[in-house]
Short mmCIF file of C-alpha atoms and ligand atoms in Angstrom, two decimals:
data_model
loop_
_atom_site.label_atom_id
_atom_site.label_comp_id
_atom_site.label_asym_id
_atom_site.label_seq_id
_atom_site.Cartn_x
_atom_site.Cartn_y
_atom_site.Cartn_z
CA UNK A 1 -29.24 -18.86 12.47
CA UNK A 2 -25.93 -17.83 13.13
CA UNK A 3 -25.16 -21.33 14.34
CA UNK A 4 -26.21 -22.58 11.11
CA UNK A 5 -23.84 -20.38 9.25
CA UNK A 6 -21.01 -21.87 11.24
CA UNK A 7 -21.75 -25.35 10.97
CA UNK A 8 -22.34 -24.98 7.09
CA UNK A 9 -18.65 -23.25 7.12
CA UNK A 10 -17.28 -26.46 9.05
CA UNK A 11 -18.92 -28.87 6.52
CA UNK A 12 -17.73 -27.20 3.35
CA UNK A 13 -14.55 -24.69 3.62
CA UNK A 14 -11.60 -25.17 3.44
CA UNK A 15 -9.61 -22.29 4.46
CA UNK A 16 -5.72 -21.08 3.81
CA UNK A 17 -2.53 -22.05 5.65
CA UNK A 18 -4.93 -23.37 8.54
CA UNK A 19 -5.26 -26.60 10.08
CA UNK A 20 -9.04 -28.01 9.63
CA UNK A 21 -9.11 -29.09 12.78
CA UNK A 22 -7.72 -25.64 14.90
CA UNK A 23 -10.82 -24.05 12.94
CA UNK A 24 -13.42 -26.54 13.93
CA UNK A 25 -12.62 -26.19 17.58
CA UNK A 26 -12.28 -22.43 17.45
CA UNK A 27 -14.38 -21.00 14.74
CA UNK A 28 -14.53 -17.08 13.86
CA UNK A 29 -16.79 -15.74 11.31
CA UNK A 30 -16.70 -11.93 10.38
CA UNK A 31 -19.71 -10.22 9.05
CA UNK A 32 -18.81 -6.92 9.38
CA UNK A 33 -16.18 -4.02 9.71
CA UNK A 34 -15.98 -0.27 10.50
CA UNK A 35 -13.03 2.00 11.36
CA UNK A 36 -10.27 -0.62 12.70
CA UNK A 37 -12.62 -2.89 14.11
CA UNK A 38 -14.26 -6.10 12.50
CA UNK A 39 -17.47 -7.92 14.05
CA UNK A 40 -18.67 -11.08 13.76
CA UNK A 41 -21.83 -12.94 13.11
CA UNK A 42 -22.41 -12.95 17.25
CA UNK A 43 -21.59 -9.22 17.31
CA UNK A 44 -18.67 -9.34 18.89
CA UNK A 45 -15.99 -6.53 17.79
CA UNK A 46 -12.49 -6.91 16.85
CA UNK A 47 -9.51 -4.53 16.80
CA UNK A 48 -8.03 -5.53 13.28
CA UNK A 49 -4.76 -5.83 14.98
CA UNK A 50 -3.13 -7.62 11.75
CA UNK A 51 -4.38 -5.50 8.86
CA UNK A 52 -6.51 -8.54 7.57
CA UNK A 53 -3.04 -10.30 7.25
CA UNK A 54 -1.17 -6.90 6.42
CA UNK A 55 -3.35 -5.44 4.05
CA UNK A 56 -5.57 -2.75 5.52
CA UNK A 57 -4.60 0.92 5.99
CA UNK A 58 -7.42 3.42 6.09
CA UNK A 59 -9.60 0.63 8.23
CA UNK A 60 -12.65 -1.03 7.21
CA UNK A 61 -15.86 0.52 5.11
CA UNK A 62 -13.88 3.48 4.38
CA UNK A 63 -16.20 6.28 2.35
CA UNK A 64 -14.16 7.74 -0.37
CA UNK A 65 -13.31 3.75 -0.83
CA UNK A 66 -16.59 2.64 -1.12
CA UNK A 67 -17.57 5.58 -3.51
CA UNK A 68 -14.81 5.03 -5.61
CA UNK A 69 -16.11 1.14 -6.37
CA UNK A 70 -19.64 2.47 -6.52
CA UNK A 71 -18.77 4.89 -9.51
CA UNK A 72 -16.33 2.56 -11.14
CA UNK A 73 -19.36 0.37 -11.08
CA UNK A 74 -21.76 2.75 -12.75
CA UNK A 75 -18.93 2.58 -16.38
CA UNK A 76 -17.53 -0.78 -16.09
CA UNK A 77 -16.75 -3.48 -13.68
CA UNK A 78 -14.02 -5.55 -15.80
CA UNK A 79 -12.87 -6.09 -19.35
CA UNK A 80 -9.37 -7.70 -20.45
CA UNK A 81 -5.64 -5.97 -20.57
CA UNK A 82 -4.48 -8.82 -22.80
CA UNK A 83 -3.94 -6.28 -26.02
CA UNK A 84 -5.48 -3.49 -25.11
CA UNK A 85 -5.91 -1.12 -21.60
CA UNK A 86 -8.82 0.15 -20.06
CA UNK A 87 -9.27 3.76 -18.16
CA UNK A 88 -7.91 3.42 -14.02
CA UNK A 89 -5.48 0.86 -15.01
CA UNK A 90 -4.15 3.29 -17.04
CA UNK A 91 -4.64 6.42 -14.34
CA UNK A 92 -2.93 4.12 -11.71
CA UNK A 93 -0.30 3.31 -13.51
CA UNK A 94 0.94 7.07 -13.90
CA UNK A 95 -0.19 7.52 -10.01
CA UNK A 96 2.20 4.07 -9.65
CA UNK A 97 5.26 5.61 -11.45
CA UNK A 98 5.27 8.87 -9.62
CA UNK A 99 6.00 7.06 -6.04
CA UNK A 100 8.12 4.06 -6.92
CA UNK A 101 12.11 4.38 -6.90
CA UNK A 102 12.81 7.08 -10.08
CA UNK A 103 14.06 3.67 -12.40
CA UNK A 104 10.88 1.95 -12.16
CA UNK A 105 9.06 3.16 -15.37
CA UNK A 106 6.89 -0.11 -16.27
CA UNK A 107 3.91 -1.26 -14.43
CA UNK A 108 2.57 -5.44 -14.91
CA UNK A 109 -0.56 -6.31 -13.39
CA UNK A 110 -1.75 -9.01 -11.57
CA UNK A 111 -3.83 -10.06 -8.66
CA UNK A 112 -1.65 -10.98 -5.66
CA UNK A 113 1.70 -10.95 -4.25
CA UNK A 114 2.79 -14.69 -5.16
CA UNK A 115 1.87 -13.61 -9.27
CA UNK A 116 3.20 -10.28 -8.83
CA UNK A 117 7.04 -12.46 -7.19
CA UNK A 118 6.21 -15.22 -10.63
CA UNK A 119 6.00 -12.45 -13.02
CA UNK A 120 9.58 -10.53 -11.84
CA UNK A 121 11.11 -14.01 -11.89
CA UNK A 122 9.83 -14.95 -15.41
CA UNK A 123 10.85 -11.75 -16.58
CA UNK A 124 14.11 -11.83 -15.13
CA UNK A 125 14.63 -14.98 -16.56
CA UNK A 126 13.70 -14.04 -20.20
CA UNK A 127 15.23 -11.05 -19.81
CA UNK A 128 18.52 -12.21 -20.19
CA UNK A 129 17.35 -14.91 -22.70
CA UNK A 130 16.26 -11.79 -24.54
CA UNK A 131 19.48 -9.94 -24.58
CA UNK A 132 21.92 -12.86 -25.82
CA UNK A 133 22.81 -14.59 -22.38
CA UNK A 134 20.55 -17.54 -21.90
CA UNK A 135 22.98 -19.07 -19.68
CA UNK A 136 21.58 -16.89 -16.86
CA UNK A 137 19.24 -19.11 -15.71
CA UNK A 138 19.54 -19.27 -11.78
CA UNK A 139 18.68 -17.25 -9.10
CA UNK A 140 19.86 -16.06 -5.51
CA UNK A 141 17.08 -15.82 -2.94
CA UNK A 142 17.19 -14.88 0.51
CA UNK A 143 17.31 -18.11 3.56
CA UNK A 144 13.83 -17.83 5.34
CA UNK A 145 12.54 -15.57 2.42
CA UNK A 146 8.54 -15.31 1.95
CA UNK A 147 7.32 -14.39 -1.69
CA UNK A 148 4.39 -16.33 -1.51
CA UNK A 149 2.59 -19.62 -2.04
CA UNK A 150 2.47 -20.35 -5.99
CA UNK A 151 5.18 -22.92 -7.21
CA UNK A 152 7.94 -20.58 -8.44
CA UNK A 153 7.34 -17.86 -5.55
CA UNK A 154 8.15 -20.98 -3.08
CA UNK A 155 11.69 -22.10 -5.27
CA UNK A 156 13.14 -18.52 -4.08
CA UNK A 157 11.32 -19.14 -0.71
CA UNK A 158 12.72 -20.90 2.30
CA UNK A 159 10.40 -21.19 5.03
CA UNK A 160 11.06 -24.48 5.81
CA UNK A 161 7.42 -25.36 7.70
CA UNK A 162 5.92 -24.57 4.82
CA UNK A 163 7.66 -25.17 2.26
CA UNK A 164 9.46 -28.34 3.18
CA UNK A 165 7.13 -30.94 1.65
CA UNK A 166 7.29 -29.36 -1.68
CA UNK A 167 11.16 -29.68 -2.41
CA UNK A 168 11.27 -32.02 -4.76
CA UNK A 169 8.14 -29.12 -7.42
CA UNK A 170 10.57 -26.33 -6.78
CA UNK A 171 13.28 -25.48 -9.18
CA UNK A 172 16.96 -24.63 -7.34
CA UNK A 173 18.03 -21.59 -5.83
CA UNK A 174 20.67 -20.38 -4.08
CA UNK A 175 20.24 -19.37 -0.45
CA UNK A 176 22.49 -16.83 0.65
CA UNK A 177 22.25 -15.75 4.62
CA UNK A 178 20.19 -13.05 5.76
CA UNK A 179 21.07 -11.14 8.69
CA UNK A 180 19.18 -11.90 12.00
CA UNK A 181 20.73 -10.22 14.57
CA UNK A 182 18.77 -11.32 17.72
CA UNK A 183 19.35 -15.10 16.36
CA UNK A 184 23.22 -14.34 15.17
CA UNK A 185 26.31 -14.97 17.33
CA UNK A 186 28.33 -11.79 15.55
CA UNK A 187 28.96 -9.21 18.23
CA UNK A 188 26.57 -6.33 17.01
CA UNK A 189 24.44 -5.59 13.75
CA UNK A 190 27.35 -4.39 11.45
CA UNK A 191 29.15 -7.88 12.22
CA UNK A 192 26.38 -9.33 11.34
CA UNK A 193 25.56 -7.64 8.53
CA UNK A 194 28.50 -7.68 6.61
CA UNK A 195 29.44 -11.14 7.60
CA UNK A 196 26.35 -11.95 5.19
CA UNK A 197 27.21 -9.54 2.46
CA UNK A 198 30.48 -11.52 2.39
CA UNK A 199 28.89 -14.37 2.20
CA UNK A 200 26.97 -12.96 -0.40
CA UNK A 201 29.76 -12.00 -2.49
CA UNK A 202 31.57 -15.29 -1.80
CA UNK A 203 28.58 -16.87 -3.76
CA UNK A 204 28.16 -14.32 -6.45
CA UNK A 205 32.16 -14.54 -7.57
CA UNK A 206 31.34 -18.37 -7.65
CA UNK A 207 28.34 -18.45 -9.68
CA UNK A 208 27.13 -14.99 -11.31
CA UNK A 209 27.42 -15.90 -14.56
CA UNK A 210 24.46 -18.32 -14.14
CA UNK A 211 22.54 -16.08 -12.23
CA UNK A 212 19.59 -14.44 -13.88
CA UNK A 213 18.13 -12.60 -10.59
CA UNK A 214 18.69 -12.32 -6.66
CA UNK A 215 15.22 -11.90 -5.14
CA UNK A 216 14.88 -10.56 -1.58
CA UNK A 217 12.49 -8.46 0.58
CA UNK A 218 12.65 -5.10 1.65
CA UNK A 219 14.36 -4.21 4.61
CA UNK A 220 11.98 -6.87 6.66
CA UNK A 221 11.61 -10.22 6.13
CA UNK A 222 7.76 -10.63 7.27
CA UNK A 223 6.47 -14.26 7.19
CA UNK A 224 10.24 -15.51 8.60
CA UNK A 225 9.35 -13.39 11.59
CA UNK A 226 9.36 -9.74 11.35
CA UNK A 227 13.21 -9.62 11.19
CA UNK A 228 14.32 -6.47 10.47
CA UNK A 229 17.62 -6.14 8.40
CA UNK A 230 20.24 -3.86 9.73
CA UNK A 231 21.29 -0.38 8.63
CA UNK A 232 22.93 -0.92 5.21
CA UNK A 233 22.21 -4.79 4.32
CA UNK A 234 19.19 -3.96 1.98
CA UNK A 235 21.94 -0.99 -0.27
CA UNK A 236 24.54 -3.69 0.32
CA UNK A 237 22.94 -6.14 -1.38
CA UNK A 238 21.91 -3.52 -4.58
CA UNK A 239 26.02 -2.71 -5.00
CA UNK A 240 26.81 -6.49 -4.93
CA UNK A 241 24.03 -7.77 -7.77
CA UNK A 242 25.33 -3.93 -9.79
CA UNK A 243 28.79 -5.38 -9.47
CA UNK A 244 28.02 -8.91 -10.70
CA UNK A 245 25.71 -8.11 -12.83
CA UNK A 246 22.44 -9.78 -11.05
CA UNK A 247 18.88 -8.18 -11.62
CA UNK A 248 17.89 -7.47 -8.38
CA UNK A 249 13.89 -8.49 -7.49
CA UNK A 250 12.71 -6.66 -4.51
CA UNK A 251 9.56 -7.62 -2.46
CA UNK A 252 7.67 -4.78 -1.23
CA UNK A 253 4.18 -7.29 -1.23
CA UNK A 254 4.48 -6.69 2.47
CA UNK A 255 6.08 -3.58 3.12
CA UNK A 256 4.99 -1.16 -0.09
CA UNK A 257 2.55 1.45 0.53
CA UNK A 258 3.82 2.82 4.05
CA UNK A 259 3.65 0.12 6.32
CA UNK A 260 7.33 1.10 7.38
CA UNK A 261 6.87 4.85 7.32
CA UNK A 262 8.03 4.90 3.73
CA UNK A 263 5.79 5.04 0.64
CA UNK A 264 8.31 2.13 -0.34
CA UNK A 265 10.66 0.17 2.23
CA UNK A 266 13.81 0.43 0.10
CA UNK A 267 13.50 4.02 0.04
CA UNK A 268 15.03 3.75 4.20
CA UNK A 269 18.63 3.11 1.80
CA UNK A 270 17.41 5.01 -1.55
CA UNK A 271 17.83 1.56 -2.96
CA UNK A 272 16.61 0.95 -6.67
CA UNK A 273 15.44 -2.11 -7.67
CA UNK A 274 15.28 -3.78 -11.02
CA UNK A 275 11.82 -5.53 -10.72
CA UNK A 276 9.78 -4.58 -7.86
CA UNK A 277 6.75 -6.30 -6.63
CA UNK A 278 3.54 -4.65 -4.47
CA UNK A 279 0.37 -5.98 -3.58
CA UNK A 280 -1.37 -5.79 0.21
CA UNK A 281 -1.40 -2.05 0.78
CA UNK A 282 -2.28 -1.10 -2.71
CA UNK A 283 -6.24 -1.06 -2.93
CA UNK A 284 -6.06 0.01 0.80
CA UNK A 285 -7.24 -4.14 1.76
CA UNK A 286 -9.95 -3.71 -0.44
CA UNK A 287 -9.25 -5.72 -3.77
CA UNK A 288 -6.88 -8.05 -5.11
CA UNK A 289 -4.38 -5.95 -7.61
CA UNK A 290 -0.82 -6.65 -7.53
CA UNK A 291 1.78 -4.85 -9.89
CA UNK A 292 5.33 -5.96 -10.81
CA UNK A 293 7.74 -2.87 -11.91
CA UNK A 294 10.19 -2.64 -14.23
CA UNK A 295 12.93 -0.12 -15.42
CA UNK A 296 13.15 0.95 -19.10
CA UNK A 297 15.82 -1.36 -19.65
CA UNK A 298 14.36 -4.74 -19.16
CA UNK A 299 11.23 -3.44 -20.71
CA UNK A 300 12.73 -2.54 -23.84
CA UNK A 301 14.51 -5.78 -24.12
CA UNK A 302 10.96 -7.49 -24.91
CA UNK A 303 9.86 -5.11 -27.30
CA UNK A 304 10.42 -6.03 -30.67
CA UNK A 305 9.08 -7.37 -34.11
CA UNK A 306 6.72 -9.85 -33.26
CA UNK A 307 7.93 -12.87 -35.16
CA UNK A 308 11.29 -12.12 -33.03
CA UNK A 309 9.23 -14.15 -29.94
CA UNK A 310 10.24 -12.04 -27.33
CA UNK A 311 6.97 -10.80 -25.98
CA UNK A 312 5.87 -11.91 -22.35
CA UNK A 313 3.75 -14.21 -22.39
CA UNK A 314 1.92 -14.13 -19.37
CA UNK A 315 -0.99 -12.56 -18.01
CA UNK A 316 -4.54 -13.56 -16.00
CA UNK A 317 -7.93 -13.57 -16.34
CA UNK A 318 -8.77 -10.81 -13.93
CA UNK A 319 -5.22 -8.64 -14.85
CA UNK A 320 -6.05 -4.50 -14.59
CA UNK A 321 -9.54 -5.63 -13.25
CA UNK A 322 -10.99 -1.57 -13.37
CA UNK A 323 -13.14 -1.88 -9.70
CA UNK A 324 -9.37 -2.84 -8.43
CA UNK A 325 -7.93 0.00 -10.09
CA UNK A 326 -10.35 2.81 -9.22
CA UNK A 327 -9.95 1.77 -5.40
CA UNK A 328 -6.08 1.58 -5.63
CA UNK A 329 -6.60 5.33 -7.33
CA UNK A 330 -8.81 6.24 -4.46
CA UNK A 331 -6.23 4.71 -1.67
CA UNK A 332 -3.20 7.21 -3.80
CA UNK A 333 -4.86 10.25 -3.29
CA UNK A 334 -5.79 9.33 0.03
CA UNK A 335 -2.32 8.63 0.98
CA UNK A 336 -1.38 12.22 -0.44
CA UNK A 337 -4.38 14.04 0.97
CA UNK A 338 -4.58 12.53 4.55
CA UNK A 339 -0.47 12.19 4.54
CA UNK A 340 -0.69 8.72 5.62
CA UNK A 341 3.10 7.89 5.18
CA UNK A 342 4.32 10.96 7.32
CA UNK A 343 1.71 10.07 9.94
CA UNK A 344 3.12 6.09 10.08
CA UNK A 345 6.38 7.32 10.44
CA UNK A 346 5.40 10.01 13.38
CA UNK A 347 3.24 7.41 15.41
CA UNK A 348 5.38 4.70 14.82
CA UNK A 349 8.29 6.50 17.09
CA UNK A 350 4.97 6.44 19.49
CA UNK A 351 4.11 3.10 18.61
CA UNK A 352 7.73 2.30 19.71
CA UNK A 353 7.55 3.50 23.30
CA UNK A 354 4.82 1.77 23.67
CA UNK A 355 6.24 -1.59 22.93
CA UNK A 356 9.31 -1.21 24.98
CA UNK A 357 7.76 -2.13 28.12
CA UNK A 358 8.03 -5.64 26.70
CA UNK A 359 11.68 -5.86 26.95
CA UNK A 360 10.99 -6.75 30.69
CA UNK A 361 8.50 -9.11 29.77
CA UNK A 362 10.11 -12.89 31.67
CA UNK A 363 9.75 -14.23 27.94
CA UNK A 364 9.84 -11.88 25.65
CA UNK A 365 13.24 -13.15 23.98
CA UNK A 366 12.71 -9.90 21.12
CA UNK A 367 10.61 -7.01 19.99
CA UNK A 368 11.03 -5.56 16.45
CA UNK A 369 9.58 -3.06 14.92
CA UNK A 370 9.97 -0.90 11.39
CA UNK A 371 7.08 1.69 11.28
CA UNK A 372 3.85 -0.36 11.55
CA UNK A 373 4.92 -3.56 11.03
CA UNK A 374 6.26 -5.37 14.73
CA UNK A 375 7.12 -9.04 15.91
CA UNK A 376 7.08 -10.12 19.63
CA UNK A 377 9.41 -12.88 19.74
CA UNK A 378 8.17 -15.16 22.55
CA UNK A 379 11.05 -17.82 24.58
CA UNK A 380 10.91 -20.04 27.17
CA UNK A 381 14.43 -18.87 28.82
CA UNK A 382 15.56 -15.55 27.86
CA UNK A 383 18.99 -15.35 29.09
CA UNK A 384 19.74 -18.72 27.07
CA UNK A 385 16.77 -17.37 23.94
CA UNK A 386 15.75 -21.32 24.29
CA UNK A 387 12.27 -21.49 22.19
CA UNK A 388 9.40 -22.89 23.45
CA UNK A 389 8.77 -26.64 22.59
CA UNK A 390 6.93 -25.55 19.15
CA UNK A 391 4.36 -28.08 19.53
CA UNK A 392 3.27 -26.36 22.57
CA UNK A 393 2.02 -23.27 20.22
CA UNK A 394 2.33 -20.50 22.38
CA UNK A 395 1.90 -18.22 19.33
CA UNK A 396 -1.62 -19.47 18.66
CA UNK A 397 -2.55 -19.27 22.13
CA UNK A 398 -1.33 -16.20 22.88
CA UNK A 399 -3.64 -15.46 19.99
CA UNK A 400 -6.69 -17.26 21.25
CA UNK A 401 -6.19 -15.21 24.03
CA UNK A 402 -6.21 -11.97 22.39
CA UNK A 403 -9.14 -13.00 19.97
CA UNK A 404 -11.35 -12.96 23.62
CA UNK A 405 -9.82 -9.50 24.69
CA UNK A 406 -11.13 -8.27 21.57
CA UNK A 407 -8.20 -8.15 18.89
CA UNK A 408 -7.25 -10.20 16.20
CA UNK A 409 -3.95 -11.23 14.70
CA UNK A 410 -1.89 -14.26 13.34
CA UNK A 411 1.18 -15.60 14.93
CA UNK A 412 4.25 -16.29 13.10
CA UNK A 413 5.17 -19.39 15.38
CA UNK A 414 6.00 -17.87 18.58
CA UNK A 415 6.45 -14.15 17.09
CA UNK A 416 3.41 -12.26 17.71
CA UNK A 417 2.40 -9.88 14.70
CA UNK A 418 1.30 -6.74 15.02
CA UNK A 419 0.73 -4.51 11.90
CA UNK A 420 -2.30 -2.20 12.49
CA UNK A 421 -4.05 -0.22 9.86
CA UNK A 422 -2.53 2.27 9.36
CA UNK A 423 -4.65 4.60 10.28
CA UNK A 424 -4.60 3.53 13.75
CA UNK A 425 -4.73 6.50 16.42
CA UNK A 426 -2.93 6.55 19.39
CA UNK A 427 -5.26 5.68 21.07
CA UNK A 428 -6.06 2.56 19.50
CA UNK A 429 -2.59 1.83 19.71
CA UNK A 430 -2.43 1.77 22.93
CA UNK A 431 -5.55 -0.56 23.44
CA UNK A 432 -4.19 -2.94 21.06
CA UNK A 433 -0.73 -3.10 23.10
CA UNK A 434 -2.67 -2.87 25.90
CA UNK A 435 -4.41 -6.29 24.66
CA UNK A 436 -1.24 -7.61 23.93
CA UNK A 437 0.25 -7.17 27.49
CA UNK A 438 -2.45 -8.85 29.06
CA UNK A 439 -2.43 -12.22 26.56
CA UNK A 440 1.25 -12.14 26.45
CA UNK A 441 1.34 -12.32 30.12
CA UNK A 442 -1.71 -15.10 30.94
CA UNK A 443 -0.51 -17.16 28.48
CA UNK A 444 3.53 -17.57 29.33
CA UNK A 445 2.74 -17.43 32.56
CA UNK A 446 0.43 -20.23 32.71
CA UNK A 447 2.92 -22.42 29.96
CA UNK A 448 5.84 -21.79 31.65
CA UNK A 449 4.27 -23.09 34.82
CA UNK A 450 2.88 -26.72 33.25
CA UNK A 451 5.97 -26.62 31.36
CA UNK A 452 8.17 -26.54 34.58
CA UNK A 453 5.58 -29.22 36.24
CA UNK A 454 5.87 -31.78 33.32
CA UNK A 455 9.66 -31.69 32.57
C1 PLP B 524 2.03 -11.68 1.51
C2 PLP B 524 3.33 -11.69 0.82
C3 PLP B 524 3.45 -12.22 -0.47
C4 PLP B 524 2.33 -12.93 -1.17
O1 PLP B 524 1.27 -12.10 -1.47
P1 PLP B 524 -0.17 -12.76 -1.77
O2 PLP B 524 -1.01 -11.61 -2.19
O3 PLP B 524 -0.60 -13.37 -0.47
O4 PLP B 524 0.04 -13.78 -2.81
C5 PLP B 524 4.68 -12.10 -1.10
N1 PLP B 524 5.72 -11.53 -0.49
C6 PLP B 524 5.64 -11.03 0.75
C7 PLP B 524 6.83 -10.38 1.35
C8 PLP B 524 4.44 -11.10 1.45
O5 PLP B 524 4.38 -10.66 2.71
#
């Protein structure tokens, strides 16, 4: 039976960013979750050691979760928000307002990150078609940026493995350095730092008068590797596009909704955004909702007499879906009532201990860490930070390896991700680590031994 459901997945899925051929040799095939821990369809349990890719925070099959779908269910599953609203969407978006950065007084809906990215950069883009200055047409995104997989989300992208091949679909942006300290040759962070606001500003003198937007995310950049800006980039950043006169679009898809022991990452500088996008953490992992913010200002720019054309036009099938919104309701007053922010940022100081016995790992080249959300960076010679030959895929192995010991996450190349609900105890914590340790170690032990033989 259970076989049978694996073969049938082989013959007719086709999953996302994976490689056909990985899955076929090493298929996984979840049937269940409680707490933090998934099981499969062989009964095997899992310590949800990635979130279910960075979404999950009060763990799996959570009550007040569940009952809040249930009784959304009993009114209403779905019915439109294309000219007219319907009751949580509403709700949430008052809950919304109260915890973003004060300016943000506009909520958009949509269903994931990537829409949630399109929709700040459309209305970024008519924004300033809006107020008289078309020619602001351009935008400034961030080098190794992630904002997702749809066509305009990967234009202010630059993650080169995936989003080489699609060059010539993308429309230009600018690509102004980020700061990555461990990979930088400035002598510490501040260097670093403000050798890329000045780089920044360099391009911004140049060029703002075409620029409609700078788009960047908060305080981590997540898919590029957990690399975690220095003190003072992310506020740096805010003054330059104030100065210039750039709508700043920040991505809090990953890090919104306390993964970084902040309701909001950009609150670590009190920065305020212009657009703001959130997904992930926002139904708890439940349900796809997304929600692009706005302040006042571009919002009112779009409202007008009709025949004056400047509404947005943009919206999906499934936008303010109402089971979506009663969960992401639920998750709010779950994040008040069980203090789930103050507790991220309490453990995390635990969750950093832990991880420091890495350091003297033989190659582990770089551990980073903001609240809940850490990368293991993974080299073959530490002293020189020499990668592994990539096609050797340590990452993936080292996440095989965990996947026996009972944990799952995904790799990020050689970076190992961890980012565990956030509801993780101690405890758990330190299993997970624990899991960690042990597949870190088998698995660049044994590599750097072939490796060594067949040089
Ligand atoms: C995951 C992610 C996205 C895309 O969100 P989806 O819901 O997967 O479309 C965008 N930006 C960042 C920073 C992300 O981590």
């Amino acid at each position: 039976m259970t076989h049978e459901l694996i073969e049938k997945s082989k013959k007719h899925l086709w999953l996302p960013f994976t490689q056909m051929k990985d899955y076929d040799q090493d298929p996984l095939m979840i049937e269940s979750g409680d707490g933090i821990k998934v099981k499969d369809i062989n009964g095997k349990e899992y310590y949800d050691g990635f979130s279910s890719v960075w979404l999950n925070v009060h763990g799996h099959r959570k009550k007040e979760l569940d009952q809040a779908i249930r009784n959304q269910l009993e009114k209403i599953a779905h019915s439109t928000l294309l000219g007219m609203t319907n009751v949580p969407a509403t709700e949430l978006a008052e809950k919304l307002i109260e915890i973003t950065p004060e300016n943000l007084t506009r909520v958009f809906y949509s269903d994931s990150g990537a829409e949630a990215m399109e929709i700040a950069l459309k209305m970024a883009f008519q924004y300033w078609s809006n107020v008289g200055k078309p020619q602001k047409q351009k935008f400034i995104s961030m080098r190794n940026g992630y904002h997702g997989d749809t066509i305009g989300a990967v234009s202010v992208g630059s993650i080169d493995l995936f989003h080489h091949v699609y060059g010539a679909l993308m429309f230009d942006s600018f690509k102004a350095p980020i700061p990555n300290v461990y990979r930088s040759n400035s002598k510490d962070p501040e260097q670093c730092r403000d050798e890329c606001l000045q780089a920044l500003e360099e391009l911004l003198v140049e060029s703002h008068e075409e620029i409609a937007a700078l788009s960047i995310e908060s305080m981590v950049q997540g898919a590029a590797g957990m690399i975690v800006m220095p003190e003072g980039f992310l506020s740096g950043v805010r003054a330059l596009c104030t100065k210039y006169d750039v709508l700043m679009i920040v991505d809090e898809v990953a890090t919104g909704f306390g993964r970084t022991g902040k309701m909001f990452a950009c609150e670590h500088e009190n920065v305020q955004p212009d657009l703001m996008a959130a997904g992930k953490g926002i139904t708890g992992g439940y349900l796809p909702i997304a929600v692009t913010f706005t302040t006042e200002k571009i919002y009112q720019a779009f409202y007008d007499d009709y025949e004056k054309l400047k509404t947005f036009f943009h919206g999906h099938s499934y936008t303010g879906n109402q089971l979506g919104c009663a969960v992401a309701i639920e998750n709010l007053r779950l994040f008040e009532s069980e203090t789930i922010v103050e507790n991220v940022a309490s453990k995390s100081k635990e969750l950093k201990t832990m991880l420091e016995e890495f350091n003297s790992f033989a190659h582990v080249g770089d551990v980073r860490q903001l609240g809940f959300m850490c990368g293991i960076e993974l080299v073959h010679d530490k002293s020189t930070k020499e990668p592994f030959p990539s096609e050797r895929r340590i990452g993936y192995k080292v996440s095989l390896k965990m996947r026996e010991l009972g944990m799952l996450t995904r790799p990020l190349g050689d970076v190992i991700v961890f980012m565990p609900p956030l509801v993780s105890t101690k405890t758990e914590l330190l299993e997970m680590v624990n899991i960690m340790k042990v597949a870190i170690e088998v698995i660049t032990r044994e590599e750097a031994a072939s490796f060594v033989r067949n040089v």
